[in-house]
Short mmCIF file of C-alpha atoms and ligand atoms in Angstrom, two decimals:
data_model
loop_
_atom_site.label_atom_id
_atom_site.label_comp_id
_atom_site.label_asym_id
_atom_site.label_seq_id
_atom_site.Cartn_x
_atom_site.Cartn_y
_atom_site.Cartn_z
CA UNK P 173 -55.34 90.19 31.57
CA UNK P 174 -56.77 86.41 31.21
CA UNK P 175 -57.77 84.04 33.59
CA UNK P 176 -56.48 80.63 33.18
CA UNK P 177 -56.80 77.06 34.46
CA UNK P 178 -55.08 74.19 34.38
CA UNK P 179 -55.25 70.38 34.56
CA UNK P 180 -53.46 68.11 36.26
CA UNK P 181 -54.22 64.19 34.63
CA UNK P 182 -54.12 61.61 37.00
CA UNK P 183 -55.88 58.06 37.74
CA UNK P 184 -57.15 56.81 41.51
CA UNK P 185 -58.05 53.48 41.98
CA UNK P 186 -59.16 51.45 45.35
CA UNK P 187 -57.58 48.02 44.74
CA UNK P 188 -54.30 46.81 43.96
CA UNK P 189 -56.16 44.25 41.53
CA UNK P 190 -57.49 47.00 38.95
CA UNK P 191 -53.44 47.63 37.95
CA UNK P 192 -51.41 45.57 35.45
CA UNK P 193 -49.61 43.00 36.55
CA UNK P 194 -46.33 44.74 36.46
CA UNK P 195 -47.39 47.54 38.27
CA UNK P 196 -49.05 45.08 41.52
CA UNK P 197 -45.33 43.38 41.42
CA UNK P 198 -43.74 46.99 41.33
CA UNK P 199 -45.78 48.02 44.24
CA UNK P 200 -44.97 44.91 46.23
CA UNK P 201 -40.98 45.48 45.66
CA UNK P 202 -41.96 49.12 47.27
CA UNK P 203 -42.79 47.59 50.08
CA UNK P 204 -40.25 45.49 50.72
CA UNK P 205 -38.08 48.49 49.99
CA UNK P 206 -39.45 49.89 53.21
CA UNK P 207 -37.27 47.33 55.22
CA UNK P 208 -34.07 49.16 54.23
CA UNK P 209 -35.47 52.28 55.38
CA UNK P 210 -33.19 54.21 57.83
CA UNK P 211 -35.62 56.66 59.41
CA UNK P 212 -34.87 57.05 63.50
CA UNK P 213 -36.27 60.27 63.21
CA UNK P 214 -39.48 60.44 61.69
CA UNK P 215 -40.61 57.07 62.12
CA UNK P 216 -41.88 57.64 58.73
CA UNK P 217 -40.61 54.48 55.98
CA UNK P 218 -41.43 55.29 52.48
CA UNK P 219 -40.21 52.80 49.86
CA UNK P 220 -39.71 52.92 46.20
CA UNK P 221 -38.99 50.89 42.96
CA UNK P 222 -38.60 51.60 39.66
CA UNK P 223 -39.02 49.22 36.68
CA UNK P 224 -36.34 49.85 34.08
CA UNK P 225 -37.20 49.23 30.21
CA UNK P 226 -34.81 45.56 30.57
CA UNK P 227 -36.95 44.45 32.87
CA UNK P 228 -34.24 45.21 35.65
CA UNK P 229 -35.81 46.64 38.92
CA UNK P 230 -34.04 48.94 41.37
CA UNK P 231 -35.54 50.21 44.73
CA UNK P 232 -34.99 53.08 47.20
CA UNK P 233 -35.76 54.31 50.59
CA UNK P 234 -35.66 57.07 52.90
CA UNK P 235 -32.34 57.41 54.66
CA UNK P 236 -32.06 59.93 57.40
CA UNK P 237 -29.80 61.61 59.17
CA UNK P 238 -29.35 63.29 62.98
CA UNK P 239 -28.44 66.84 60.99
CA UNK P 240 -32.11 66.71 59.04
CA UNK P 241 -31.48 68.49 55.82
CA UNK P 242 -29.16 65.96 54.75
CA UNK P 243 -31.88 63.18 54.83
CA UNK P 244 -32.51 61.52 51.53
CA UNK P 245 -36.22 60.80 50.25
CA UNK P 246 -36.69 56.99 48.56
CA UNK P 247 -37.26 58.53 45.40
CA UNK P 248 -34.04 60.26 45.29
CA UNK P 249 -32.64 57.02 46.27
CA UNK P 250 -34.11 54.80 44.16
CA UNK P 251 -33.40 57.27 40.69
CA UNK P 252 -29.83 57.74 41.52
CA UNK P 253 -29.39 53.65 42.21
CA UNK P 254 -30.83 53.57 38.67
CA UNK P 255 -28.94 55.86 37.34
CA UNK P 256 -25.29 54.63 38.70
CA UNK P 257 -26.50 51.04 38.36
CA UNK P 258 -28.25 50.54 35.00
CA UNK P 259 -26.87 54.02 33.52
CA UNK P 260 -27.92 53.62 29.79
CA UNK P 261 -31.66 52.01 31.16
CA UNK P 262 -34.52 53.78 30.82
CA UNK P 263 -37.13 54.34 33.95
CA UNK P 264 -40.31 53.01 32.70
CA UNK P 265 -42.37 53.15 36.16
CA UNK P 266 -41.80 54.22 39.91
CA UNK P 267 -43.58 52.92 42.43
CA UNK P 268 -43.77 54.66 46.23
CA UNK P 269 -45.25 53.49 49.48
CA UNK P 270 -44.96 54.72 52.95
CA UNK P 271 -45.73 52.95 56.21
CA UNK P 272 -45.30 54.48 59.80
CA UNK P 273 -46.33 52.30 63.13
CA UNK P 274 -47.37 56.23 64.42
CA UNK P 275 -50.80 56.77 62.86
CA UNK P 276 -53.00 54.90 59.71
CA UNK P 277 -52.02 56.27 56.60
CA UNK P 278 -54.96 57.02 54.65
CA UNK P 279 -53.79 58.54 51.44
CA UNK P 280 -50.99 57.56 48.91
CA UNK P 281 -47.79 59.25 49.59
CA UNK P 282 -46.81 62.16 47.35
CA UNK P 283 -43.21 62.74 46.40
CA UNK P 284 -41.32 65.96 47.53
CA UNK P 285 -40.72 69.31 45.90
CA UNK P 286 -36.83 68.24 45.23
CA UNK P 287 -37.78 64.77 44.59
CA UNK P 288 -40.40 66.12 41.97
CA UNK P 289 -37.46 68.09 40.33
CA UNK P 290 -34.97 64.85 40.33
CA UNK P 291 -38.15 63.25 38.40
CA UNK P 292 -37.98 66.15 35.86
CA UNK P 293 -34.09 65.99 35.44
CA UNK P 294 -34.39 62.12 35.04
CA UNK P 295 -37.12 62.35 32.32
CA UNK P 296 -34.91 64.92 30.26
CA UNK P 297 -31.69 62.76 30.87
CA UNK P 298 -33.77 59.96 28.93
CA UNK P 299 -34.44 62.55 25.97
CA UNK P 300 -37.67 63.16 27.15
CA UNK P 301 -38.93 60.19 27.39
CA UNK P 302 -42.05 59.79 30.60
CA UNK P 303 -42.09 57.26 33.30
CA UNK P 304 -45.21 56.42 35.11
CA UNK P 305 -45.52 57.38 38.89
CA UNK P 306 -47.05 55.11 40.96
CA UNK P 307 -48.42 56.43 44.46
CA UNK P 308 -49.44 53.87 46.66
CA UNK P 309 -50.73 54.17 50.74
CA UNK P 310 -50.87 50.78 52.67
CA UNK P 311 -54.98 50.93 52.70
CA UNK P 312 -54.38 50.52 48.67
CA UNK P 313 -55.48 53.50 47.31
CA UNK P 314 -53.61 54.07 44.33
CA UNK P 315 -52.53 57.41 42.26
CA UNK P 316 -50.62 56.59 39.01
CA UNK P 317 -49.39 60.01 36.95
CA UNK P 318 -48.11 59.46 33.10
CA UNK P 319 -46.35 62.66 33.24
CA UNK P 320 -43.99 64.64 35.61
CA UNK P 321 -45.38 67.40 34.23
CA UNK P 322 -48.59 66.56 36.24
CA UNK P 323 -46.70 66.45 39.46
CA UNK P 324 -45.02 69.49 38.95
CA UNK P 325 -46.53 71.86 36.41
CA UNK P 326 -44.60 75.17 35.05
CA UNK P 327 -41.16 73.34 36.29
CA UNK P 328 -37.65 74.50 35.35
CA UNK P 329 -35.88 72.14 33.12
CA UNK P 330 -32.89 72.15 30.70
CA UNK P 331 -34.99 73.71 28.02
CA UNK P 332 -34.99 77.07 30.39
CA UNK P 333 -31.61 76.95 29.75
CA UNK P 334 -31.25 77.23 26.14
CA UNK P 335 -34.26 79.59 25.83
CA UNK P 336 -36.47 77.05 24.43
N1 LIG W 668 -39.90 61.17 52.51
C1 LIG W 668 -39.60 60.41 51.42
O1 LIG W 668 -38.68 59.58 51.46
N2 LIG W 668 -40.34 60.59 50.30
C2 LIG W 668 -41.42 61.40 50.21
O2 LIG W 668 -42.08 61.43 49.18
C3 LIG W 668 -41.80 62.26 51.35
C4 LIG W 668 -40.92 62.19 52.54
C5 LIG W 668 -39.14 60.94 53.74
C6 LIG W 668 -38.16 61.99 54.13
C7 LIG W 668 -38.07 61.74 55.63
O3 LIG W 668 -37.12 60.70 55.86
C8 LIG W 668 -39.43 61.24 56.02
O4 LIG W 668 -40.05 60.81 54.82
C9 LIG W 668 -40.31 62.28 56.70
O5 LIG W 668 -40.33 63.45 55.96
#
């Protein structure tokens, strides 16, 4: 039997102003991206947008539905608008915001289990390659993450498959 830890790597910062430029733009195009939310239900807006590696930008939001499961989370949104889009582009960044007129959020939002996995399937369909997440809450605290693998540790991916 051995005990073991593990990390998770991430960075918090307390001003839009300490990220690169990109990143501030990105963050702003998440919040516009919470205008084309469609969420009766929850009240609850959460906005996304991705950078692609040409420079393109795509965006997402939450889009509900009376029958809940079949909501859709801005994530999901956003990587599938990439990926039927710009479907040779690679996802370089995503940026996510939430805003709700029912209480102050105080913390950045943080993405679904099944939107976590979506993240892991759209690394893998890019050969691997990681995109930066960018977790933003309306007060301006900011998570970023360099890996998926850091928002959802011991994940099943395509590797499981092939007994890898
Ligand atoms: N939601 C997202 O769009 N992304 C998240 O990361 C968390 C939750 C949506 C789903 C639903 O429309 C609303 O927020 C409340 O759960």
């Amino acid at each position: 039997m051995k005990q073991k830890q593990l990390t998770i790597n991430y960075t918090e910062y307390t001003d839009l102003n300490q990220l690169p430029d990109d990143e501030q733009q990105l963050i702003i195009k998440a919040v516009e991206a919470l205008n084309t939310s469609y969420s009766p239900y929850s009240q609850f807006k959460v906005g996304a947008a991705i950078q692609l590696a040409s420079g393109n930008i795509v965006i997402g939001s939450n889009q509900e539905n009376s029958v809940s499961p079949v909501c859709i989370c801005a994530e999901r949104v956003a990587i599938f608008n990439a990926k039927v889009t710009y479907p040779d582009d690679i996802i370089e960044k995503i940026a996510i915001t939430a805003s709700t007129q029912n209480f102050e959020i105080e913390n950045p939002v943080t993405p679904c289990g099944s939107c976590r996995q979506v993240m892991v399937e759209a690394v893998n369909r890019q050969k691997g390659k990681e995109f930066k997440i960018i977790l933003h809450s309306p007060n301006n605290r900011i998570l970023v993450f360099n890996s998926v693998n850091d928002m959802l540790p011991f994940n099943f991916n395509e590797k499981r498959l092939q007994n890898v």
